[in-house]
Short mmCIF file of C-alpha atoms in Angstrom, two decimals:
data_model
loop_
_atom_site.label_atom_id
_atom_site.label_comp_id
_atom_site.label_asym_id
_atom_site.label_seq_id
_atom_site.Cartn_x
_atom_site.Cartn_y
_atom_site.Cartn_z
CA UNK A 1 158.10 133.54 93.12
CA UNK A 2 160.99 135.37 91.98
CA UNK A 3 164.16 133.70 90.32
CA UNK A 4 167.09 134.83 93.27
CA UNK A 5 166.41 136.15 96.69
CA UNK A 6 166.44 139.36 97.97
CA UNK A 7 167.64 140.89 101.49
CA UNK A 8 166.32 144.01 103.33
CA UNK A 9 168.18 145.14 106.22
CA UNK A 10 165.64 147.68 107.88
CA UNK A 11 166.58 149.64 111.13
CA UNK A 12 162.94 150.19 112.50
CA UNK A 13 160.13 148.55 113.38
CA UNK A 14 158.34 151.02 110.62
CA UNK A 15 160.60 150.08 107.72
CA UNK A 16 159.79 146.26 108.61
CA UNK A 17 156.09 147.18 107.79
CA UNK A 18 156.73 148.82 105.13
CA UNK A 19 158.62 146.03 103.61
CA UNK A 20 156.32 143.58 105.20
CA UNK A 21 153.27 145.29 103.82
CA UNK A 22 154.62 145.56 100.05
CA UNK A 23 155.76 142.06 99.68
CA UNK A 24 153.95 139.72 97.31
CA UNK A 25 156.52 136.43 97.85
CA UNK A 26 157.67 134.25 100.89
CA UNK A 27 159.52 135.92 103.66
CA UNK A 28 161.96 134.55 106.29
CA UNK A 29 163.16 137.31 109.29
CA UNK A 30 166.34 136.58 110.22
CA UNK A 31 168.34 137.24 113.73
CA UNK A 32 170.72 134.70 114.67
CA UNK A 33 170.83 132.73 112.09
CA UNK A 34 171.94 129.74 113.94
CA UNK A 35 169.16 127.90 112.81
CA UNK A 36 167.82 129.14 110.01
CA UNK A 37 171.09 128.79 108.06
CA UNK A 38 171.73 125.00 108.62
CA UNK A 39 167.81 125.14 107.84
CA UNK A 40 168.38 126.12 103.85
CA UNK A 41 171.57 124.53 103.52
CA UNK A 42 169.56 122.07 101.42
CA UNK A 43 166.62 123.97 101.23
CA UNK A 44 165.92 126.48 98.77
CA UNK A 45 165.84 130.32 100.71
CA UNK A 46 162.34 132.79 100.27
CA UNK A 47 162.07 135.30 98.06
CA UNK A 48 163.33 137.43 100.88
CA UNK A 49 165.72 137.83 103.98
CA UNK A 50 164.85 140.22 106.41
CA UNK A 51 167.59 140.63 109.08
CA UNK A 52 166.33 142.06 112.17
CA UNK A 53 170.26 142.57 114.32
CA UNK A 54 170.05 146.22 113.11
CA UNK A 55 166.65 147.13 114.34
CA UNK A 56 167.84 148.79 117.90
CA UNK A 57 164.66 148.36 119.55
CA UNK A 58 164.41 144.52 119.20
CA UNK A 59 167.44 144.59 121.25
CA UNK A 60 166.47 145.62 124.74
CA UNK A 61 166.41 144.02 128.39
CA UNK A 62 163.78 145.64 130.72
CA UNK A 63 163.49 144.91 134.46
CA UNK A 64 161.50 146.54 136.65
CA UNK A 65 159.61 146.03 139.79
CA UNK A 66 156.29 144.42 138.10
CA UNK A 67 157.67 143.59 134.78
CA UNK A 68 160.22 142.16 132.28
CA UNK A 69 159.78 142.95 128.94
CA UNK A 70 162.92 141.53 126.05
CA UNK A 71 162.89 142.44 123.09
CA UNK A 72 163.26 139.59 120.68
CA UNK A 73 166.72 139.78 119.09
CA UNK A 74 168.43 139.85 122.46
CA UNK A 75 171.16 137.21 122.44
CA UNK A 76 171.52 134.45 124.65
CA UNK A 77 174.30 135.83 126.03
CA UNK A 78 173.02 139.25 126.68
CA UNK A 79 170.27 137.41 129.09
CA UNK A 80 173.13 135.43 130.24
CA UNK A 81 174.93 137.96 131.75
CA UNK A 82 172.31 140.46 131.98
CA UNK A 83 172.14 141.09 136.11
CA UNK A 84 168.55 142.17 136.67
CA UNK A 85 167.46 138.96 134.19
CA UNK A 86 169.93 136.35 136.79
CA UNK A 87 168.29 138.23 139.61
CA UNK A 88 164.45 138.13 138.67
CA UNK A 89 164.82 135.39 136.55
CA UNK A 90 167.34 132.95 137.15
CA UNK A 91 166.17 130.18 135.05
CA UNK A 92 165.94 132.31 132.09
CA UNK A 93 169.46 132.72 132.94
CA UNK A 94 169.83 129.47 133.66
CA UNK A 95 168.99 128.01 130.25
CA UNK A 96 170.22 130.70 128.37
CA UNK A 97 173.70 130.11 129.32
CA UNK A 98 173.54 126.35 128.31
CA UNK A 99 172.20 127.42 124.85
CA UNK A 100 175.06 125.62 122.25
CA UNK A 101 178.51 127.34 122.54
CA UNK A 102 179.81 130.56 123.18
CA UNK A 103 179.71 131.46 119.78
CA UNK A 104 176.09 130.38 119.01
CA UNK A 105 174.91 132.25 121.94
CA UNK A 106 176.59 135.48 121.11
CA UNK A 107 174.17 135.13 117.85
CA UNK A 108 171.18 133.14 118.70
CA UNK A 109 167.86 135.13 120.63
CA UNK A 110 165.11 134.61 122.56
CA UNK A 111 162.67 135.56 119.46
CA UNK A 112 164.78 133.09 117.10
CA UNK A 113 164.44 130.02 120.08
CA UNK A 114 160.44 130.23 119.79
CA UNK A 115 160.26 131.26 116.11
CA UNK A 116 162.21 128.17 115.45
CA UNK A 117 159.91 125.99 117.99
CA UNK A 118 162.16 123.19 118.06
CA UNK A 119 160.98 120.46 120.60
CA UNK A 120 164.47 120.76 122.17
CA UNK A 121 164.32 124.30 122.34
CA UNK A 122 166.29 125.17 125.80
CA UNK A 123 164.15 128.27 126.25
CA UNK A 124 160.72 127.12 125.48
CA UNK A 125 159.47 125.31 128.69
CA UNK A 126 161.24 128.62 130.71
CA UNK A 127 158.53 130.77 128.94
CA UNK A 128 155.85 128.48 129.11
CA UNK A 129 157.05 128.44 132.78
CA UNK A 130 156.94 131.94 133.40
CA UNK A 131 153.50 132.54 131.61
CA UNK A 132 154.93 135.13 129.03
CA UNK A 133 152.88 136.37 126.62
CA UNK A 134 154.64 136.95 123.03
CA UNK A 135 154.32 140.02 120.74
CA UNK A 136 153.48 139.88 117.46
CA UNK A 137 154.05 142.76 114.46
CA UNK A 138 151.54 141.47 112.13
CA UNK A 139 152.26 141.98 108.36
CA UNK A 140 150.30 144.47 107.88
CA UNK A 141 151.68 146.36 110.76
CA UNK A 142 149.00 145.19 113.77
CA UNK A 143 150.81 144.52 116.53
CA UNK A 144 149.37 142.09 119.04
CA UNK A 145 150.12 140.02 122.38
CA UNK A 146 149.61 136.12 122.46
CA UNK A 147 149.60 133.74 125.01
CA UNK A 148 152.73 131.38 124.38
CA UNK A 149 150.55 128.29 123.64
CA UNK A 150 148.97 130.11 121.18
CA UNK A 151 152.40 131.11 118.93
CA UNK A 152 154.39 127.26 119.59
CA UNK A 153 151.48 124.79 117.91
CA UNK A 154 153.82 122.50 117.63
CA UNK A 155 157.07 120.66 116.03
CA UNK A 156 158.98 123.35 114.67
CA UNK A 157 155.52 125.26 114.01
CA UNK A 158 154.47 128.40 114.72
CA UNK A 159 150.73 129.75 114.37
CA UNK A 160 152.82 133.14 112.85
CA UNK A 161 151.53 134.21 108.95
CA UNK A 162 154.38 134.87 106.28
CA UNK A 163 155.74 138.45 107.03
CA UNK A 164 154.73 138.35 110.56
CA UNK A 165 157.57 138.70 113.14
CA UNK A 166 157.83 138.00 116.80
CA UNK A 167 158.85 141.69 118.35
CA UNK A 168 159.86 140.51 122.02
CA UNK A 169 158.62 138.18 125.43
CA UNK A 170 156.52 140.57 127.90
CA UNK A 171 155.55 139.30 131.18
CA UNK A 172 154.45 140.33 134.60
CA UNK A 173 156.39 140.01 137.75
CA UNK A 174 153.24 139.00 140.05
CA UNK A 175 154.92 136.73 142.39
CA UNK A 176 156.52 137.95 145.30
CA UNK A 177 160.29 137.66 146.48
CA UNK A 178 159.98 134.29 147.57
CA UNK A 179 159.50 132.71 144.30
CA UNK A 180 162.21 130.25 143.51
CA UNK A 181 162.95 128.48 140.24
CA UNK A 182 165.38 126.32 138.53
CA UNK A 183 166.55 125.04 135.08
CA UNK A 184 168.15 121.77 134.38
CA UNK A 185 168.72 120.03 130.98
CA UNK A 186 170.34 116.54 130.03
CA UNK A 187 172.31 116.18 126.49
CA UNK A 188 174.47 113.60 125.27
CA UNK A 189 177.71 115.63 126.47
CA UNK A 190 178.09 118.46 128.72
CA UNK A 191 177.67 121.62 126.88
CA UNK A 192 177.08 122.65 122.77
CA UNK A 193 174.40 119.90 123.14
CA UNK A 194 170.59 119.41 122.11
CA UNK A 195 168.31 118.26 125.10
CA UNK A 196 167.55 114.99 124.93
CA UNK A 197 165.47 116.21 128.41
CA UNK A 198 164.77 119.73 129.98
CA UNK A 199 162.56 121.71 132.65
CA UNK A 200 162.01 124.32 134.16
CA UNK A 201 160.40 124.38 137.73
CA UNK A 202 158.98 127.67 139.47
CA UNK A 203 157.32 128.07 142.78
CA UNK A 204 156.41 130.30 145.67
CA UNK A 205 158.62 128.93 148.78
CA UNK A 206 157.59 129.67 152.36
CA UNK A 207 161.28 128.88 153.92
CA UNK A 208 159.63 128.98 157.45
CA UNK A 209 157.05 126.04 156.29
CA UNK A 210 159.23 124.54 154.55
CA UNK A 211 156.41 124.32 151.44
CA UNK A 212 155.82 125.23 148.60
CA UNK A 213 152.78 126.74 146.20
CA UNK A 214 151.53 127.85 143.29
CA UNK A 215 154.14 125.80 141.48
CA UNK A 216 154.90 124.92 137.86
CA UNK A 217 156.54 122.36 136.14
CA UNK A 218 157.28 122.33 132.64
CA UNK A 219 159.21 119.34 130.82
CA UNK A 220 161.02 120.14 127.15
CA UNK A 221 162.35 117.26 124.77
CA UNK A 222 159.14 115.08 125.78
CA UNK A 223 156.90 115.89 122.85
CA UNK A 224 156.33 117.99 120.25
CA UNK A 225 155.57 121.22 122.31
CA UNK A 226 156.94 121.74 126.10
CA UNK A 227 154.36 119.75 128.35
CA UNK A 228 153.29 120.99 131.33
CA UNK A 229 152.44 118.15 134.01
CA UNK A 230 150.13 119.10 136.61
CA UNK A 231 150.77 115.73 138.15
CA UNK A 232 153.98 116.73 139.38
CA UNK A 233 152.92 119.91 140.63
CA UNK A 234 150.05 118.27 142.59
CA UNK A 235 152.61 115.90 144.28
CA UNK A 236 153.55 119.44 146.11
CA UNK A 237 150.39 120.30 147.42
CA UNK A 238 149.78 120.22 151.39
CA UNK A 239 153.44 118.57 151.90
CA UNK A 240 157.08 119.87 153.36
CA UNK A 241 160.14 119.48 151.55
CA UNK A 242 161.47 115.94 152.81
CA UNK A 243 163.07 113.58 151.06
CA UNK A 244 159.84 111.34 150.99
CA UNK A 245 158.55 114.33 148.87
CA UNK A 246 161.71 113.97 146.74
CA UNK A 247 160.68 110.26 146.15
CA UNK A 248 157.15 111.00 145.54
CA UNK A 249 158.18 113.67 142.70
CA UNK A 250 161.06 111.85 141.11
CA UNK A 251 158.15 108.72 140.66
CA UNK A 252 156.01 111.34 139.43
CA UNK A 253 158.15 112.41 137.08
CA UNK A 254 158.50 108.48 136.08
CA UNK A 255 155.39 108.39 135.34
CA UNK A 256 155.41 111.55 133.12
CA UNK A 257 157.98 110.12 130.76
CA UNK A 258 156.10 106.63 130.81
CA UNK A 259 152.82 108.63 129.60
CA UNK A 260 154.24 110.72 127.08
CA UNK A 261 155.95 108.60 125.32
CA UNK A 262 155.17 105.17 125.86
CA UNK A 263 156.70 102.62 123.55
CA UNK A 264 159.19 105.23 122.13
CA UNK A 265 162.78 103.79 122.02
CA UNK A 266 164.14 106.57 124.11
CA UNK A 267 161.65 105.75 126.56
CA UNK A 268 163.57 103.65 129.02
CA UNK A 269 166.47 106.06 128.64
CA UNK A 270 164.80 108.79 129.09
CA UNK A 271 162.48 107.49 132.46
CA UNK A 272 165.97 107.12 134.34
CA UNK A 273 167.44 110.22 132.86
CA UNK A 274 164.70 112.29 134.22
CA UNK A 275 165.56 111.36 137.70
CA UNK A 276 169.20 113.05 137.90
CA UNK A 277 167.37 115.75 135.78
CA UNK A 278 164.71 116.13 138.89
CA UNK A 279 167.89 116.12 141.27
CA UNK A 280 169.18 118.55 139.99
CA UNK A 281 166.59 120.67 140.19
CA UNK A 282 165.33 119.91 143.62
CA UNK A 283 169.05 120.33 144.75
CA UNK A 284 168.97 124.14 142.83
CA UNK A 285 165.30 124.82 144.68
CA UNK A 286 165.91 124.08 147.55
CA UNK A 287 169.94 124.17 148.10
CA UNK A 288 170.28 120.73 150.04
CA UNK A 289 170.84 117.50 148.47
CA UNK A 290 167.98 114.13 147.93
CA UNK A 291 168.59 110.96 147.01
CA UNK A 292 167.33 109.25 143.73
CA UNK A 293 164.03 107.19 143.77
CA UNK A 294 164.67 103.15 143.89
CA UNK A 295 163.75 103.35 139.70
CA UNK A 296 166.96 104.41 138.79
CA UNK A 297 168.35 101.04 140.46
CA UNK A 298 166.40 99.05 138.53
CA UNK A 299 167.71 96.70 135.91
CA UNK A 300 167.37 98.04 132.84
CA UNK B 1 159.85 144.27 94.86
CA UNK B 2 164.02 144.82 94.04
CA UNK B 3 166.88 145.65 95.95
CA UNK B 4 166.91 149.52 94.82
CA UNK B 5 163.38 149.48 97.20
CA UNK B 6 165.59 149.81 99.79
CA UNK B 7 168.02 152.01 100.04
CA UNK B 8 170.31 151.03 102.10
CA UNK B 9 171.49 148.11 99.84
CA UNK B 10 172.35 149.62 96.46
CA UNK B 11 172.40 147.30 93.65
CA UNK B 12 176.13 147.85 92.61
CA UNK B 13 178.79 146.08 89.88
CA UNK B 14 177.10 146.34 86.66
CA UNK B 15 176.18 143.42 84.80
CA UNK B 16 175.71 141.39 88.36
CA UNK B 17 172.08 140.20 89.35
CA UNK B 18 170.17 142.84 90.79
CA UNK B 19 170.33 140.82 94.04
CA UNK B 20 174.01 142.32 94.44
CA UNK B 21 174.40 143.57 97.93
CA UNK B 22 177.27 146.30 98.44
CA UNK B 23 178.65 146.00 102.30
CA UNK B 24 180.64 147.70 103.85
CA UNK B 25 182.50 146.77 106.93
CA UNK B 26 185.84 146.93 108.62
CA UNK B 27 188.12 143.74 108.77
CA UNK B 28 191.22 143.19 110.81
CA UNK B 29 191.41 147.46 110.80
CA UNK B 30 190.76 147.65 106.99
CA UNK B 31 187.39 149.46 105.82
CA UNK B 32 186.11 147.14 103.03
CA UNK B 33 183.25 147.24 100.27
CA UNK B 34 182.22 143.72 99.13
CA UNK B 35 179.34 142.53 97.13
CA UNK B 36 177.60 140.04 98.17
CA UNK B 37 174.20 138.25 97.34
CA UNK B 38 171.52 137.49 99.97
CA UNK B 39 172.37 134.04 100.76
CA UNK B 40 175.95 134.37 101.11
CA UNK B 41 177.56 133.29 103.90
CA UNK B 42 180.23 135.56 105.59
CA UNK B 43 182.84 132.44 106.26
CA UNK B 44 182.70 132.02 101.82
CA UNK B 45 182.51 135.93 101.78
CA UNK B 46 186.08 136.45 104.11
CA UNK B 47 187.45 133.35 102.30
CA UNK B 48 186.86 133.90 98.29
CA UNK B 49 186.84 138.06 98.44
CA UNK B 50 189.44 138.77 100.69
CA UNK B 51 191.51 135.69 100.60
CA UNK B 52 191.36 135.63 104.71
CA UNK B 53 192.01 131.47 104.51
CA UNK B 54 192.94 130.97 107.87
CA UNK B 55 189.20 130.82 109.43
CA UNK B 56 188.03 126.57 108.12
CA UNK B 57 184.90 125.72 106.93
CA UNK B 58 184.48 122.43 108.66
CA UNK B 59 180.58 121.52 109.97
CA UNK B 60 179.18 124.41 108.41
CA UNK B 61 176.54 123.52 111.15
CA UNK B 62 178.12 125.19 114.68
CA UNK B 63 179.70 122.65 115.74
CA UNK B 64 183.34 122.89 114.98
CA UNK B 65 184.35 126.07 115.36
CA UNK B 66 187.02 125.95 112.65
CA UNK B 67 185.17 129.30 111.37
CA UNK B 68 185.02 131.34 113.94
CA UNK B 69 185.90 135.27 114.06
CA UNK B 70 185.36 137.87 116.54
CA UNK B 71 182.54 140.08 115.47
CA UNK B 72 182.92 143.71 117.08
CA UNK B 73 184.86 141.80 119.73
CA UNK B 74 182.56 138.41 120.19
CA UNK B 75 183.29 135.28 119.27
CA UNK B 76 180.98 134.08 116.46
CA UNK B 77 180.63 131.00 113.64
CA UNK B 78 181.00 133.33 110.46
CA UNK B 79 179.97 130.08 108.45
CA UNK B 80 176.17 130.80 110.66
CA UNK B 81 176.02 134.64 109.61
CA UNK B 82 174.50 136.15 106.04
CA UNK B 83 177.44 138.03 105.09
CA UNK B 84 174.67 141.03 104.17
CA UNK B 85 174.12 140.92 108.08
CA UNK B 86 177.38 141.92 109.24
CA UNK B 87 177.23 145.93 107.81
CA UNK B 88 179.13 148.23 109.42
CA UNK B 89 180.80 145.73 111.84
CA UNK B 90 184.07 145.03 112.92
CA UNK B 91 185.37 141.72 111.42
CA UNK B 92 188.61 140.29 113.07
CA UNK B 93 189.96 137.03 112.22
CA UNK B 94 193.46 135.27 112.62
CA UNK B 95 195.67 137.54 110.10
CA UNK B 96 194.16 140.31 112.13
CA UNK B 97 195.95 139.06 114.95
CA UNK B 98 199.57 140.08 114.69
CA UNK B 99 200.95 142.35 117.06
CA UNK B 100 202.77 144.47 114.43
CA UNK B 101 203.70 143.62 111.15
CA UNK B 102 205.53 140.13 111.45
CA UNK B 103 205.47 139.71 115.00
CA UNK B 104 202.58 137.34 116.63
CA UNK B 105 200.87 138.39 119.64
CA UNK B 106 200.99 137.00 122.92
CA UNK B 107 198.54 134.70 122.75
CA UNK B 108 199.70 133.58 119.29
CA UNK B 109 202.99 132.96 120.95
CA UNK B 110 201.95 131.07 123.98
CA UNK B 111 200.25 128.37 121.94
CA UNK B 112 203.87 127.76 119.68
CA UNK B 113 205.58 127.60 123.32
CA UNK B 114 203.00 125.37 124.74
CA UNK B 115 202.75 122.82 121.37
CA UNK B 116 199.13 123.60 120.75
CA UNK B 117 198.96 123.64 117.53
CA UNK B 118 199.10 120.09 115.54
CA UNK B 119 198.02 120.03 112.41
CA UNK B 120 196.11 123.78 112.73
CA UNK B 121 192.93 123.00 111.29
CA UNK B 122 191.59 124.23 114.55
CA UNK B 123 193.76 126.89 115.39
CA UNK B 124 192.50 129.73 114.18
CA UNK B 125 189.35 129.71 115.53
CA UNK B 126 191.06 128.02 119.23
CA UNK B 127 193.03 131.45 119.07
CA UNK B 128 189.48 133.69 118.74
CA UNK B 129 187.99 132.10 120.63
CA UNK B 130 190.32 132.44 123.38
CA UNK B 131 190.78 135.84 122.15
CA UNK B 132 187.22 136.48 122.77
CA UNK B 133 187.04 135.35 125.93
CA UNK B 134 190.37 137.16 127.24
CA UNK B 135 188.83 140.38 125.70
CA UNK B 136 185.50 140.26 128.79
CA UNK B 137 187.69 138.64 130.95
CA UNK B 138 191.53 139.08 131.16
CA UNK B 139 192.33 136.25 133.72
CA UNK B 140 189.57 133.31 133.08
CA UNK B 141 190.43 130.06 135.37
CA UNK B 142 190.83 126.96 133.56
CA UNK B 143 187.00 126.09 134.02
CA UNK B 144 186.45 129.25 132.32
CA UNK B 145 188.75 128.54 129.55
CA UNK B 146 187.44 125.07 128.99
CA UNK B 147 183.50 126.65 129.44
CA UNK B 148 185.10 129.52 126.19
CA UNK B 149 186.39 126.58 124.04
CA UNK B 150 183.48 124.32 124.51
CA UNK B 151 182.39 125.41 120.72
CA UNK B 152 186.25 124.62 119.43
CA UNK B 153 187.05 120.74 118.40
CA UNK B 154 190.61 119.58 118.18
CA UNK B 155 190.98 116.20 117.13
CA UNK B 156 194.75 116.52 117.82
CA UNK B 157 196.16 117.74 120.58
CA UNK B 158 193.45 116.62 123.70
CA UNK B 159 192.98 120.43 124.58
CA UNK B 160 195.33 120.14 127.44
CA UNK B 161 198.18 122.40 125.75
CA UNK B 162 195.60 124.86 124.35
CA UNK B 163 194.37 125.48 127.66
CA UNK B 164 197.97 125.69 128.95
CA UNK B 165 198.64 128.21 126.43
CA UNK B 166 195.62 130.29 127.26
CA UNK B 167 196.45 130.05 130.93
CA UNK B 168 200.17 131.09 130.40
CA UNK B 169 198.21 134.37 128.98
CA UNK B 170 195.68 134.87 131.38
CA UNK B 171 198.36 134.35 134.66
CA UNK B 172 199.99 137.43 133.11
#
């Protein structure tokens, strides 16, 4: 413990170590800031700040044929506008670009959304989504690659050590060019607003069958970490795209909200939300409008 | 460890913890050195050492916008930046605005002629903002404008005659 805090503004990934290495007291890395800052406005700051915005390769946006690789303080609205991210991945995009405001996202990153592991983080069930494995700079200086269940354990909890840092998102293009996906997210206004409900849907789509596979559905906002539901998915299997389908998953996706969080006082909300949420996405998948499921005509 | 460890933050002013950050940075076209310590926030920084007033602290949380300044061009809530974070930026904020000494710039102008500006908490950072947006894109449609100022409250004026001003700018 020391009596004041101390900053370090390194410019590689070699003075970070070095830092990182030599420190005896608590550290926070800082990017954004949007977060962290309206974190210790009542909370007491670590012996020291690290701010990572000057460390030029942190701040990187790779496409290529087989891979993306983004380096973890790229802003939201770098990935926003970033052409070969909207191309490959559109619901990275997607939920980038409905991050807060226009000022939040010109600060906030990618490595900040899952360092901060907020349940109603808008990028969390996008990587979980995608399968993207995270990079770690250890401390000490190891660097390593974990799968992204094994960094977000939970509630605004990361499995990360003090002086360890999230370095950027890596992961492999393997799906052809007829994967689709979409984004969709519910808030209590239209924009600069937490989720109260998001997910992120990606599939293979053969437009000739009019069916789908190797799909994945990922809810945010549900639970404590972004919850896959393979119930959903399953609802897919063997069937076209009809609107029968469309009832079939917006009841499955009842049922998801009725499981997660039974008894919860945003539960009855949140079952009918989920319906215009699963609209929405179906209507971005698949570019042709379904109807809602007879649940959101019931009486509440 | 202390601050001398590294060297690009000297400990400066004597007499002041050793925390003492020395920055420097350019705002509205001036090269500045401030000291700050690691906590500080850039919004208290801009305010208290170089008496720029005009940016609010109002949510200190992100949601207002009453703070907001243009760093190196993008619009951003200074009261959510370290002020140590900012070296060797560009800082602009509302007295940076002025076309030439005395004389407000277009955009300045266009919200007097439209009547969007009421009591002015807001206004500086309404007139960033829009400044921001105007800077990547010179004619934004009013969805555009309205998508820009979505991190702005007014409490005043209904946002109808800021976006009128903006779009009396961006028609130009």
């Amino acid at each position: 413990m020391t009596d004041f805090v101390r900053a370090a503004r390194p410019n590689d990934l070699g003075d970070v170590t070095a830092i990182t290495g030599r420190s005896t007291g608590s550290i926070a890395f800082i990017a954004g800031g949007t977060d962290l800052i309206i974190a210790h406005e009542n909370l007491p700051w670590p012996d020291l700040i690290i701010d990572i915005t000057g460390i030029a390769e942190l701040d990187f946006v790779d496409v290529t044929e087989t891979a993306v690789q983004i380096g973890a303080a790229t802003t939201m609205s770098t990935l926003d506008r970033h052409k070969g991210i909207r191309k490959s991945l559109p619901l990275l995009a997607q939920a980038s670009a409905q991050v807060g405001s226009a000022q939040i996202r010109n600060r906030a990153t990618i490595g900040g959304n899952i360092a901060s592991a907020v349940p109603a983080g808008d990028l969390l069930p996008v990587l979980k989504c995608l399968e993207v494995r995270i990079e770690i700079l250890r401390h000490d200086g190891r660097t390593e690659v974990l799968e992204f269940d094994d960094v977000v354990v939970g509630s605004g909890e990361t499995s990360l050590g003090n002086g360890d840092l999230i370095t950027g998102i890596v992961l492999p293009l393997k799906h052809g060019a007829n994967r689709i996906s979409a984004f969709a997210k519910i808030g209590m206004r239209e924009v600069l607003t937490i989720a109260r409900l998001n997910m992120a849907i990606a599939a293979n789509y053969d437009q000739a069958a009019n069916r789908v596979s190797d799909i994945r559905v990922v809810a945010g906002a549900v639970g404590p970490l972004p919850l896959r539901l393979p119930a959903v998915e399953a609802v897919f299997q063997g069937r076209v795209i009809d609107q029968s389908l469309a009832d079939d998953f917006l009841n499955a996706l009842v049922s998801e909200i009725d499981n997660a969080i039974p008894g919860r006082y945003s539960q009855s909300y949140k079952r009918r939300a989920i319906i215009g949420l699963g609209l929405d996405l179906l209507r971005d998948l698949f570019d042709r409008e379904f109807s809602p499921a007879l649940p959101l005509m019931e009486p509440v | 460890m202390l601050a001398k460890d590294f060297p690009q933050f000297r400990p400066v002013l004597p007499g002041t913890r050793d925390a003492a950050i020395a920055i420097t940075l350019n705002v509205n076209d001036q090269d500045q050195v401030l000291y700050v310590t690691a906590s500080d926030k850039l919004s208290r920084v801009l305010r208290r050492s170089l008496d720029l007033t005009g940016l609010k602290e109002g949510c200190l949380e992100g949601e207002c916008g009453a703070c907001t300044v243009l760093i190196n061009d993008e619009p951003v809530n200074s009261c959510l930046v370290l002020a140590f974070q900012v070296q060797g930026k560009r800082i602009l904020t509302i007295e940076g605005m002025e076309a030439s000494e005395g004389r407000l710039s277009r955009l300045q102008q266009a919200f007097l002629d439209k009547g969007a500006v009421q009591c002015g908490f807001c206004t500086p950072g309404m007139v960033l903002s829009a400044q921001g947006l105007l800077n990547r894109n010179p004619h934004p449609d009013e969805a555009e404008i309205r998508h820009a100022l979505a991190g702005n409250l007014c409490r005043c004026t209904g946002f109808q005659s800021i976006v009128e001003a903006i779009k009396s700018v961006a028609v130009q």
